[in-house]
Amino acid sequence: MTIVDVTELCRSAIMTALIIAAPILSVAVFIGLAISIAQAVTQIQDQTVSIIPKIVVMLLTMLYVMPWSLGQLVEYSTRLFAGIPGYIH
């Protein structure tokens, strides 16, 4: 196994993790922005007002994208295990 192989394995693992996390994180950013604007308009500065809706929406998003994210993980794992014979020299 060469340094190029290790670098490619790490790169693909990081990219898979980022692709899986992107929908959940983007929803959290948009919900956080909307709640921050609503708090600025109403001048309510309670921390739980921003955290509870974010948690609920992120949980619902995780449930919604779970089949897709599991498919991505299975695809990555299949490629990883299929490549094992090529890494053994």
Tab-separated table of N, CA, C and O in Angstrom:
chain	number	residue	atom	x	y	z
A	1	MET	N	0.859	-1.169	0.000
A	1	MET	CA	0.000	0.000	0.000
A	1	MET	C	0.905	1.231	0.000
A	1	MET	O	1.714	1.410	0.895
A	2	THR	N	0.717	2.056	-0.990
A	2	THR	CA	1.555	3.248	-1.131
A	2	THR	C	0.903	4.437	-0.440
A	2	THR	O	-0.254	4.385	-0.020
A	3	ILE	N	1.663	5.506	-0.372
A	3	ILE	CA	1.157	6.739	0.241
A	3	ILE	C	0.010	7.320	-0.585
A	3	ILE	O	-0.908	7.930	-0.053
A	4	VAL	N	0.031	7.083	-1.883
A	4	VAL	CA	-1.057	7.540	-2.763
A	4	VAL	C	-2.353	6.794	-2.427
A	4	VAL	O	-3.436	7.395	-2.393
A	5	ASP	N	-2.243	5.501	-2.161
A	5	ASP	CA	-3.417	4.714	-1.787
A	5	ASP	C	-4.016	5.207	-0.472
A	5	ASP	O	-5.234	5.354	-0.339
A	6	VAL	N	-3.153	5.457	0.499
A	6	VAL	CA	-3.615	5.930	1.802
A	6	VAL	C	-4.270	7.303	1.667
A	6	VAL	O	-5.331	7.568	2.246
A	7	THR	N	-3.655	8.166	0.881
A	7	THR	CA	-4.210	9.502	0.664
A	7	THR	C	-5.580	9.418	-0.011
A	7	THR	O	-6.509	10.131	0.371
A	8	GLU	N	-5.708	8.555	-0.988
A	8	GLU	CA	-6.993	8.394	-1.684
A	8	GLU	C	-8.060	7.813	-0.754
A	8	GLU	O	-9.217	8.236	-0.790
A	9	LEU	N	-7.692	6.859	0.091
A	9	LEU	CA	-8.645	6.308	1.061
A	9	LEU	C	-9.131	7.381	2.034
A	9	LEU	O	-10.331	7.480	2.316
A	10	CYS	N	-8.205	8.172	2.531
A	10	CYS	CA	-8.575	9.246	3.460
A	10	CYS	C	-9.436	10.291	2.768
A	10	CYS	O	-10.426	10.765	3.335
A	11	ARG	N	-9.075	10.651	1.548
A	11	ARG	CA	-9.840	11.650	0.809
A	11	ARG	C	-11.265	11.177	0.562
A	11	ARG	O	-12.230	11.909	0.770
A	12	SER	N	-11.413	9.926	0.139
A	12	SER	CA	-12.760	9.434	-0.144
A	12	SER	C	-13.582	9.276	1.141
A	12	SER	O	-14.796	9.497	1.123
A	13	ALA	N	-12.948	8.931	2.242
A	13	ALA	CA	-13.668	8.836	3.520
A	13	ALA	C	-14.154	10.212	3.970
A	13	ALA	O	-15.310	10.366	4.399
A	14	ILE	N	-13.305	11.216	3.853
A	14	ILE	CA	-13.690	12.573	4.242
A	14	ILE	C	-14.787	13.110	3.333
A	14	ILE	O	-15.753	13.732	3.788
A	15	MET	N	-14.667	12.867	2.028
A	15	MET	CA	-15.689	13.342	1.092
A	15	MET	C	-17.029	12.660	1.350
A	15	MET	O	-18.076	13.308	1.299
A	16	THR	N	-17.012	11.371	1.645
A	16	THR	CA	-18.255	10.667	1.956
A	16	THR	C	-18.893	11.238	3.216
A	16	THR	O	-20.114	11.450	3.264
A	17	ALA	N	-18.095	11.498	4.232
A	17	ALA	CA	-18.622	12.070	5.471
A	17	ALA	C	-19.210	13.460	5.228
A	17	ALA	O	-20.286	13.789	5.759
A	18	LEU	N	-18.544	14.271	4.419
A	18	LEU	CA	-19.054	15.607	4.116
A	18	LEU	C	-20.343	15.551	3.305
A	18	LEU	O	-21.279	16.321	3.545
A	19	ILE	N	-20.403	14.633	2.353
A	19	ILE	CA	-21.609	14.506	1.525
A	19	ILE	C	-22.786	14.050	2.371
A	19	ILE	O	-23.914	14.528	2.199
A	20	ILE	N	-22.548	13.151	3.300
A	20	ILE	CA	-23.630	12.665	4.165
A	20	ILE	C	-24.077	13.747	5.148
A	20	ILE	O	-25.264	13.885	5.439
A	21	ALA	N	-23.142	14.550	5.646
A	21	ALA	CA	-23.481	15.571	6.640
A	21	ALA	C	-24.044	16.847	6.028
A	21	ALA	O	-24.694	17.628	6.731
A	22	ALA	N	-23.840	17.074	4.738
A	22	ALA	CA	-24.226	18.332	4.101
A	22	ALA	C	-25.710	18.671	4.228
A	22	ALA	O	-26.042	19.809	4.571
A	23	PRO	N	-26.632	17.750	3.965
A	23	PRO	CA	-28.050	18.141	4.085
A	23	PRO	C	-28.444	18.554	5.503
A	23	PRO	O	-29.154	19.547	5.692
A	24	ILE	N	-27.957	17.842	6.480
A	24	ILE	CA	-28.317	18.126	7.869
A	24	ILE	C	-27.717	19.460	8.307
A	24	ILE	O	-28.396	20.285	8.927
A	25	LEU	N	-26.460	19.693	7.952
A	25	LEU	CA	-25.812	20.939	8.344
A	25	LEU	C	-26.404	22.145	7.628
A	25	LEU	O	-26.546	23.219	8.225
A	26	SER	N	-26.759	21.978	6.352
A	26	SER	CA	-27.340	23.112	5.628
A	26	SER	C	-28.721	23.468	6.189
A	26	SER	O	-29.051	24.655	6.308
A	27	VAL	N	-29.515	22.470	6.553
A	27	VAL	CA	-30.807	22.751	7.182
A	27	VAL	C	-30.601	23.452	8.517
A	27	VAL	O	-31.320	24.397	8.846
A	28	ALA	N	-29.619	23.031	9.283
A	28	ALA	CA	-29.339	23.663	10.579
A	28	ALA	C	-28.935	25.122	10.399
A	28	ALA	O	-29.351	25.984	11.178
A	29	VAL	N	-28.146	25.404	9.367
A	29	VAL	CA	-27.726	26.789	9.116
A	29	VAL	C	-28.930	27.651	8.750
A	29	VAL	O	-29.093	28.764	9.272
A	30	PHE	N	-29.780	27.164	7.848
A	30	PHE	CA	-30.934	27.956	7.428
A	30	PHE	C	-31.946	28.156	8.560
A	30	PHE	O	-32.489	29.249	8.724
A	31	ILE	N	-32.177	27.129	9.344
A	31	ILE	CA	-33.090	27.266	10.482
A	31	ILE	C	-32.505	28.222	11.519
A	31	ILE	O	-33.208	29.062	12.077
A	32	GLY	N	-31.213	28.109	11.774
A	32	GLY	CA	-30.559	29.018	12.712
A	32	GLY	C	-30.634	30.461	12.259
A	32	GLY	O	-30.868	31.369	13.067
A	33	LEU	N	-30.464	30.675	10.956
A	33	LEU	CA	-30.559	32.028	10.420
A	33	LEU	C	-31.978	32.575	10.550
A	33	LEU	O	-32.178	33.724	10.963
A	34	ALA	N	-32.966	31.745	10.226
A	34	ALA	CA	-34.364	32.180	10.335
A	34	ALA	C	-34.731	32.498	11.785
A	34	ALA	O	-35.405	33.497	12.059
A	35	ILE	N	-34.281	31.666	12.704
A	35	ILE	CA	-34.590	31.899	14.119
A	35	ILE	C	-33.869	33.142	14.627
A	35	ILE	O	-34.437	33.928	15.395
A	36	SER	N	-32.645	33.351	14.171
A	36	SER	CA	-31.906	34.552	14.583
A	36	SER	C	-32.593	35.815	14.090
A	36	SER	O	-32.674	36.815	14.822
A	37	ILE	N	-33.098	35.775	12.864
A	37	ILE	CA	-33.821	36.939	12.339
A	37	ILE	C	-35.101	37.161	13.145
A	37	ILE	O	-35.431	38.302	13.509
A	38	ALA	N	-35.812	36.084	13.444
A	38	ALA	CA	-37.041	36.208	14.240
A	38	ALA	C	-36.737	36.724	15.646
A	38	ALA	O	-37.489	37.554	16.183
A	39	GLN	N	-35.635	36.295	16.234
A	39	GLN	CA	-35.265	36.786	17.563
A	39	GLN	C	-34.880	38.253	17.520
A	39	GLN	O	-35.184	39.006	18.445
A	40	ALA	N	-34.208	38.668	16.445
A	40	ALA	CA	-33.824	40.078	16.334
A	40	ALA	C	-35.055	40.962	16.157
A	40	ALA	O	-35.123	42.069	16.702
A	41	VAL	N	-36.030	40.470	15.402
A	41	VAL	CA	-37.242	41.253	15.165
A	41	VAL	C	-38.081	41.354	16.438
A	41	VAL	O	-38.590	42.426	16.776
A	42	THR	N	-38.232	40.248	17.152
A	42	THR	CA	-39.077	40.243	18.348
A	42	THR	C	-38.313	40.592	19.624
A	42	THR	O	-38.938	40.750	20.671
A	43	GLN	N	-37.016	40.710	19.554
A	43	GLN	CA	-36.140	41.017	20.686
A	43	GLN	C	-36.254	39.988	21.814
A	43	GLN	O	-36.130	40.310	22.989
A	44	ILE	N	-36.482	38.735	21.448
A	44	ILE	CA	-36.460	37.634	22.408
A	44	ILE	C	-35.085	36.984	22.296
A	44	ILE	O	-34.720	36.486	21.241
A	45	GLN	N	-34.308	36.972	23.361
A	45	GLN	CA	-32.943	36.477	23.303
A	45	GLN	C	-32.727	35.230	24.161
A	45	GLN	O	-31.675	35.027	24.736
A	46	ASP	N	-33.721	34.398	24.255
A	46	ASP	CA	-33.616	33.165	25.039
A	46	ASP	C	-32.892	32.097	24.208
A	46	ASP	O	-33.198	31.903	23.035
A	47	GLN	N	-31.934	31.395	24.809
A	47	GLN	CA	-31.152	30.391	24.093
A	47	GLN	C	-31.978	29.186	23.669
A	47	GLN	O	-31.742	28.598	22.628
A	48	THR	N	-32.953	28.795	24.489
A	48	THR	CA	-33.742	27.610	24.155
A	48	THR	C	-34.643	27.847	22.951
A	48	THR	O	-35.032	26.898	22.278
A	49	VAL	N	-34.955	29.092	22.671
A	49	VAL	CA	-35.789	29.400	21.509
A	49	VAL	C	-35.059	29.019	20.223
A	49	VAL	O	-35.673	28.586	19.255
A	50	SER	N	-33.748	29.123	20.206
A	50	SER	CA	-33.001	28.785	18.992
A	50	SER	C	-32.571	27.318	18.957
A	50	SER	O	-32.465	26.742	17.878
A	51	ILE	N	-32.351	26.712	20.098
A	51	ILE	CA	-31.810	25.356	20.115
A	51	ILE	C	-32.883	24.298	19.860
A	51	ILE	O	-32.675	23.374	19.065
A	52	ILE	N	-34.026	24.421	20.498
A	52	ILE	CA	-35.065	23.391	20.391
A	52	ILE	C	-35.575	23.227	18.959
A	52	ILE	O	-35.632	22.098	18.461
A	53	PRO	N	-35.933	24.288	18.241
A	53	PRO	CA	-36.376	24.088	16.846
A	53	PRO	C	-35.286	23.508	15.952
A	53	PRO	O	-35.567	22.686	15.078
A	54	LYS	N	-34.035	23.922	16.183
A	54	LYS	CA	-32.936	23.371	15.392
A	54	LYS	C	-32.795	21.872	15.609
A	54	LYS	O	-32.614	21.115	14.659
A	55	ILE	N	-32.892	21.432	16.839
A	55	ILE	CA	-32.776	20.007	17.135
A	55	ILE	C	-33.909	19.230	16.473
A	55	ILE	O	-33.688	18.177	15.867
A	56	VAL	N	-35.121	19.757	16.585
A	56	VAL	CA	-36.273	19.062	16.010
A	56	VAL	C	-36.156	18.977	14.489
A	56	VAL	O	-36.364	17.911	13.892
A	57	VAL	N	-35.820	20.094	13.840
A	57	VAL	CA	-35.725	20.097	12.378
A	57	VAL	C	-34.555	19.234	11.904
A	57	VAL	O	-34.676	18.516	10.899
A	58	MET	N	-33.442	19.254	12.616
A	58	MET	CA	-32.311	18.400	12.237
A	58	MET	C	-32.679	16.927	12.392
A	58	MET	O	-32.297	16.101	11.559
A	59	LEU	N	-33.411	16.585	13.434
A	59	LEU	CA	-33.849	15.200	13.623
A	59	LEU	C	-34.774	14.763	12.492
A	59	LEU	O	-34.619	13.666	11.945
A	60	LEU	N	-35.719	15.616	12.116
A	60	LEU	CA	-36.618	15.299	11.015
A	60	LEU	C	-35.859	15.176	9.690
A	60	LEU	O	-36.162	14.302	8.872
A	61	THR	N	-34.868	16.030	9.498
A	61	THR	CA	-34.046	15.954	8.285
A	61	THR	C	-33.249	14.661	8.264
A	61	THR	O	-33.139	14.015	7.215
A	62	MET	N	-32.700	14.269	9.409
A	62	MET	CA	-31.951	13.013	9.467
A	62	MET	C	-32.847	11.832	9.131
A	62	MET	O	-32.431	10.916	8.411
A	63	LEU	N	-34.069	11.840	9.623
A	63	LEU	CA	-35.000	10.761	9.303
A	63	LEU	C	-35.357	10.764	7.817
A	63	LEU	O	-35.513	9.702	7.210
A	64	TYR	N	-35.487	11.945	7.230
A	64	TYR	CA	-35.857	12.054	5.826
A	64	TYR	C	-34.735	11.582	4.902
A	64	TYR	O	-34.994	10.914	3.906
A	65	VAL	N	-33.483	11.930	5.219
A	65	VAL	CA	-32.370	11.582	4.333
A	65	VAL	C	-31.677	10.275	4.723
A	65	VAL	O	-30.682	9.908	4.105
A	66	MET	N	-32.198	9.579	5.723
A	66	MET	CA	-31.554	8.351	6.175
A	66	MET	C	-31.415	7.289	5.082
A	66	MET	O	-30.330	6.709	4.942
A	67	PRO	N	-32.446	7.022	4.265
A	67	PRO	CA	-32.249	6.017	3.209
A	67	PRO	C	-31.151	6.402	2.223
A	67	PRO	O	-30.333	5.569	1.825
A	68	TRP	N	-31.099	7.670	1.872
A	68	TRP	CA	-30.068	8.135	0.947
A	68	TRP	C	-28.679	8.039	1.580
A	68	TRP	O	-27.723	7.575	0.942
A	69	SER	N	-28.549	8.473	2.833
A	69	SER	CA	-27.242	8.446	3.483
A	69	SER	C	-26.763	7.013	3.720
A	69	SER	O	-25.569	6.723	3.585
A	70	LEU	N	-27.682	6.120	4.056
A	70	LEU	CA	-27.293	4.723	4.204
A	70	LEU	C	-26.847	4.137	2.863
A	70	LEU	O	-25.913	3.335	2.807
A	71	GLY	N	-27.502	4.532	1.784
A	71	GLY	CA	-27.074	4.108	0.449
A	71	GLY	C	-25.676	4.595	0.123
A	71	GLY	O	-24.864	3.857	-0.461
A	72	GLN	N	-25.378	5.839	0.503
A	72	GLN	CA	-24.032	6.378	0.294
A	72	GLN	C	-22.998	5.590	1.098
A	72	GLN	O	-21.909	5.293	0.594
A	73	LEU	N	-23.332	5.262	2.337
A	73	LEU	CA	-22.407	4.494	3.178
A	73	LEU	C	-22.186	3.085	2.636
A	73	LEU	O	-21.061	2.575	2.647
A	74	VAL	N	-23.251	2.457	2.161
A	74	VAL	CA	-23.121	1.115	1.588
A	74	VAL	C	-22.271	1.167	0.326
A	74	VAL	O	-21.402	0.309	0.117
A	75	GLU	N	-22.483	2.177	-0.505
A	75	GLU	CA	-21.681	2.322	-1.727
A	75	GLU	C	-20.205	2.522	-1.401
A	75	GLU	O	-19.328	1.905	-2.006
A	76	TYR	N	-19.920	3.383	-0.420
A	76	TYR	CA	-18.537	3.621	-0.010
A	76	TYR	C	-17.908	2.346	0.554
A	76	TYR	O	-16.777	1.998	0.215
A	77	SER	N	-18.646	1.647	1.415
A	77	SER	CA	-18.117	0.421	2.013
A	77	SER	C	-17.866	-0.652	0.961
A	77	SER	O	-16.859	-1.372	1.023
A	78	THR	N	-18.753	-0.745	-0.015
A	78	THR	CA	-18.583	-1.726	-1.090
A	78	THR	C	-17.319	-1.426	-1.886
A	78	THR	O	-16.534	-2.332	-2.188
A	79	ARG	N	-17.131	-0.134	-2.215
A	79	ARG	CA	-15.905	0.243	-2.942
A	79	ARG	C	-14.662	-0.028	-2.103
A	79	ARG	O	-13.636	-0.480	-2.613
A	80	LEU	N	-14.754	0.250	-0.812
A	80	LEU	CA	-13.605	0.051	0.075
A	80	LEU	C	-13.231	-1.422	0.172
A	80	LEU	O	-12.058	-1.791	0.004
A	81	PHE	N	-14.222	-2.285	0.410
A	81	PHE	CA	-13.936	-3.708	0.533
A	81	PHE	C	-13.545	-4.336	-0.800
A	81	PHE	O	-12.744	-5.276	-0.844
A	82	ALA	N	-14.103	-3.842	-1.882
A	82	ALA	CA	-13.735	-4.371	-3.208
A	82	ALA	C	-12.302	-3.992	-3.573
A	82	ALA	O	-11.643	-4.710	-4.338
A	83	GLY	N	-11.804	-2.908	-3.023
A	83	GLY	CA	-10.452	-2.462	-3.341
A	83	GLY	C	-9.370	-3.078	-2.486
A	83	GLY	O	-8.178	-2.856	-2.733
A	84	ILE	N	-9.728	-3.849	-1.485
A	84	ILE	CA	-8.735	-4.434	-0.576
A	84	ILE	C	-7.709	-5.290	-1.316
A	84	ILE	O	-6.513	-5.165	-1.055
A	85	PRO	N	-8.122	-6.163	-2.246
A	85	PRO	CA	-7.092	-6.964	-2.938
A	85	PRO	C	-6.071	-6.116	-3.713
A	85	PRO	O	-4.911	-6.484	-3.824
A	86	GLY	N	-6.501	-4.961	-4.200
A	86	GLY	CA	-5.594	-4.085	-4.921
A	86	GLY	C	-4.598	-3.379	-4.022
A	86	GLY	O	-3.531	-2.950	-4.461
A	87	TYR	N	-4.942	-3.235	-2.738
A	87	TYR	CA	-4.048	-2.555	-1.796
A	87	TYR	C	-2.982	-3.488	-1.245
A	87	TYR	O	-1.963	-3.028	-0.726
A	88	ILE	N	-3.216	-4.791	-1.319
A	88	ILE	CA	-2.244	-5.751	-0.799
A	88	ILE	C	-1.261	-6.071	-1.938
A	88	ILE	O	-1.640	-6.632	-2.953
A	89	HIS	N	-0.041	-5.709	-1.728
A	89	HIS	CA	0.992	-5.936	-2.789
A	89	HIS	C	1.901	-7.074	-2.390
A	89	HIS	O	2.373	-7.276	-1.393
